[in-house]
Short mmCIF file of C-alpha atoms in Angstrom, two decimals:
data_model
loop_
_atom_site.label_atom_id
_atom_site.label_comp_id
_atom_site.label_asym_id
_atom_site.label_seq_id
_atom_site.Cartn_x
_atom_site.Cartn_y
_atom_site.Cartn_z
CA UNK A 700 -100.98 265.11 188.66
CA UNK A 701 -98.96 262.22 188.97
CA UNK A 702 -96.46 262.62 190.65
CA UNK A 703 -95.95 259.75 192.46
CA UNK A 704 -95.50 257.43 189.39
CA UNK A 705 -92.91 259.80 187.12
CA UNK A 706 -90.94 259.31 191.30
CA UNK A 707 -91.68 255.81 190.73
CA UNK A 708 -90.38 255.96 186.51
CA UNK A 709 -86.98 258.04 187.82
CA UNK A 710 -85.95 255.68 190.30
CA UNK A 711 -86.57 253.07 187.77
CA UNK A 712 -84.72 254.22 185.07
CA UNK A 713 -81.79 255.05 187.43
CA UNK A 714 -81.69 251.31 188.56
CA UNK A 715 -82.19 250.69 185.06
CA UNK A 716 -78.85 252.53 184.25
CA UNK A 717 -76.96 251.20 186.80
CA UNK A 718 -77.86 247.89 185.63
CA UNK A 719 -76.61 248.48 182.59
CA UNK A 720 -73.68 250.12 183.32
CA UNK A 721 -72.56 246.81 185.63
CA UNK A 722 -73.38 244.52 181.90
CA UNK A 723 -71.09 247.27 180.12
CA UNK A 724 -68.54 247.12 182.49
CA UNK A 725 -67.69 243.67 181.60
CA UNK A 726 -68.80 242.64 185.09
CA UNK A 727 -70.62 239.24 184.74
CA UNK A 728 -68.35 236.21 185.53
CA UNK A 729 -70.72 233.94 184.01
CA UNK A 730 -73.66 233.56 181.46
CA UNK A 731 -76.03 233.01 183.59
CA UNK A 732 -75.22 236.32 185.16
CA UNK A 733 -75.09 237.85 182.56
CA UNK A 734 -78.62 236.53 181.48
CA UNK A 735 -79.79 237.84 184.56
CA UNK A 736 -78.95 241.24 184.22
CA UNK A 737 -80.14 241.27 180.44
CA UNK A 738 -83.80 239.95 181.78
CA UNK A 739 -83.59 242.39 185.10
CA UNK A 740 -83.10 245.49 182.19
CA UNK A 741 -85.81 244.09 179.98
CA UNK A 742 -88.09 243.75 183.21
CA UNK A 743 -87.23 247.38 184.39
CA UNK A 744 -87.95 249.10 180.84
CA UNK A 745 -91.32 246.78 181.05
CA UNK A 746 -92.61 248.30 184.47
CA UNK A 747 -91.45 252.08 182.96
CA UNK A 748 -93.60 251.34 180.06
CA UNK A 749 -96.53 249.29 181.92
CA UNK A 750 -96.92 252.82 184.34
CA UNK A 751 -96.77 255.02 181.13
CA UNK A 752 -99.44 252.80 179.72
CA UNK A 753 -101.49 253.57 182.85
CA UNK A 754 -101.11 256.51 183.06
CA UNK A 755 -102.41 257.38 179.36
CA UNK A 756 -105.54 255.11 180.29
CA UNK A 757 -106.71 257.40 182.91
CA UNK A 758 -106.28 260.28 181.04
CA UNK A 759 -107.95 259.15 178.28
CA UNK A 760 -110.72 258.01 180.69
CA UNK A 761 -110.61 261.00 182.57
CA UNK A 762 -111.03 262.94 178.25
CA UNK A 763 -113.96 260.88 178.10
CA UNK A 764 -116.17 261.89 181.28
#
């Protein structure tokens, strides 16, 4: 039924990983890059979550009718 938005979650969560795997790898030269990447991850796992979110709401409102 939604198709569209788990697409949307999977190429999320593989951006998320390779994110992550760059931080792991020891490959920030500086703080600030590093502070980056930390914020860029939190932001990513926010958007996975903010589309899960929606995607309950409908189907809750979708229970209701």
């Amino acid at each position: 039924m939604f198709e569209e938005i788990d697409s949307v979650k999977e190429a999320v969560k593989r951006e998320t990983t390779k994110v992550s795997e760059q931080l792991s790898s020891g490959g920030c030269e500086t703080f600030e890059e590093y502070r980056y990447l930390v914020g860029l991850i939190d932001g990513l796992n926010r958007s996975c979550q903010i589309m899960e979110d929606y995607v309950k709401n409908i189907v809750s409102s979708m229970d209701k009718d």
